[in-house]
C-alpha cells in the first residue's frame, strides 16, 4: 500500500471516529459545557441528570476520539475539551466542529446546574476559609512563601504599571503581602473576597499599615459591575481556590480598562494532594498553556511572565495578560 493510501486510510478512520463520537445530542452538550470548564464524572452526572454508567460511556467515547482530555487532581479526575493540535490531519474539521458546538444554546436547566456546581465549590472554599482563617497563611507558607517570589512580582509590576495608575483590584487578598506595595503604586485599591473572615483580616492588615486608599467588596470578581473599571487586577496564589478559573479571565476582560492588565501568580501543575486539606486548594496548580488559552478565549493578550522553581519541588508562575478590546 502506498504512503498516500495509508494516510487516506488513517484520515478516514479519524474522520469516522470523530463523526460517530459527535452523533449524539448529549455528547454535543457535554462538549459545549466542557469548552472552558472542567468537571468530574459525578458533577457531569448532576449537570445532565444522567446515571453514572451512561455518563462514563459517553465520556469514554469522546475521550477515545481525542475530543476530551482528562486531568488528575489528586484522587479525582476532571474532564475538559481537548485542545486541537495543528498536527491532527482533521484539525480543520474539529476546529469548525467546536466553533459550531459553541453556538449551541444550552437548555436553561443545564446552565442552572452548572452554576449550582460552581456555587457548591465556592461554598466549600468559603467553609474552609471560615474554619482555617487563623492559620491559613502559615499553611500556605508550607508551599510557597511570598519572600521567595516577591522581587519577581514587584519588578514585573513596576515595569508593567501604566504611567498614571488609578485603580487596582486584588482578589482574595487575605493577609496580603502585596497590599502595601499596591496601595502605594495605585490611586485606589479594591480588595475583593467572598469569605468575610478573610476580608476582615484584610481590613486588619490595612489598618495596621495605615493605608487610606483601600475599599472592600464582599463577593466574587464576577459580581463587580462595570463602574469598577480597573487598570490592573491581581490574583496572588488565589486562582487555585476559585470554582471557575476560566471565568476569572472573562470577568477581567469585562472589568479592565483599555490596556488594563491581569496579573496571575499561581502554582504550576503538581500532584501534592495534601494541599487540598491543608490549604483548601480546589485545583492542584495550572498548566501555563491552560492560562494562555483562557486568556485568549477572553480576548486578553499574553504578556510578560516568569517561572520560579522552589526547593520543595513546587514551581511558581507569574503571568501578565493585557486587555485588547472592550
CSV table of N, CA and C in Angstrom, one decimal, residues 90-102:
chain,number,residue,atom,x,y,z
A,90,UNK,N,-7.2,16.1,10.7
A,90,UNK,CA,-8.5,16.7,10.6
A,90,UNK,C,-8.8,17.8,11.5
A,91,UNK,N,-7.7,18.5,11.8
A,91,UNK,CA,-7.8,19.7,12.8
A,91,UNK,C,-8.8,20.7,12.3
A,92,UNK,N,-8.8,20.9,11.0
A,92,UNK,CA,-9.8,21.9,10.5
A,92,UNK,C,-11.2,21.6,10.8
A,93,UNK,N,-11.5,20.3,10.6
A,93,UNK,CA,-12.9,19.8,10.9
A,93,UNK,C,-13.2,20.0,12.3
A,94,UNK,N,-12.3,19.6,13.2
A,94,UNK,CA,-12.5,19.6,14.6
A,94,UNK,C,-12.7,21.1,15.1
A,95,UNK,N,-11.9,22.0,14.6
A,95,UNK,CA,-12.0,23.4,14.9
A,95,UNK,C,-13.3,23.9,14.5
A,96,UNK,N,-13.8,23.6,13.3
A,96,UNK,CA,-15.1,24.1,12.8
A,96,UNK,C,-16.2,23.4,13.7
A,97,UNK,N,-16.0,22.2,14.0
A,97,UNK,CA,-17.0,21.5,14.8
A,97,UNK,C,-17.1,22.1,16.2
A,98,UNK,N,-16.0,22.5,16.8
A,98,UNK,CA,-16.1,23.1,18.1
A,98,UNK,C,-16.7,24.5,18.0
A,99,UNK,N,-16.4,25.2,17.0
A,99,UNK,CA,-17.0,26.5,16.8
A,99,UNK,C,-18.5,26.4,16.6
A,100,UNK,N,-19.0,25.4,15.9
A,100,UNK,CA,-20.4,25.2,15.8
A,100,UNK,C,-21.0,24.8,17.1
A,101,UNK,N,-20.4,23.9,17.8
A,101,UNK,CA,-20.9,23.5,19.1
A,101,UNK,C,-21.0,24.7,20.1
A,102,UNK,N,-20.0,25.6,20.0
A,102,UNK,CA,-20.0,26.7,20.9
A,102,UNK,C,-21.2,27.7,20.7
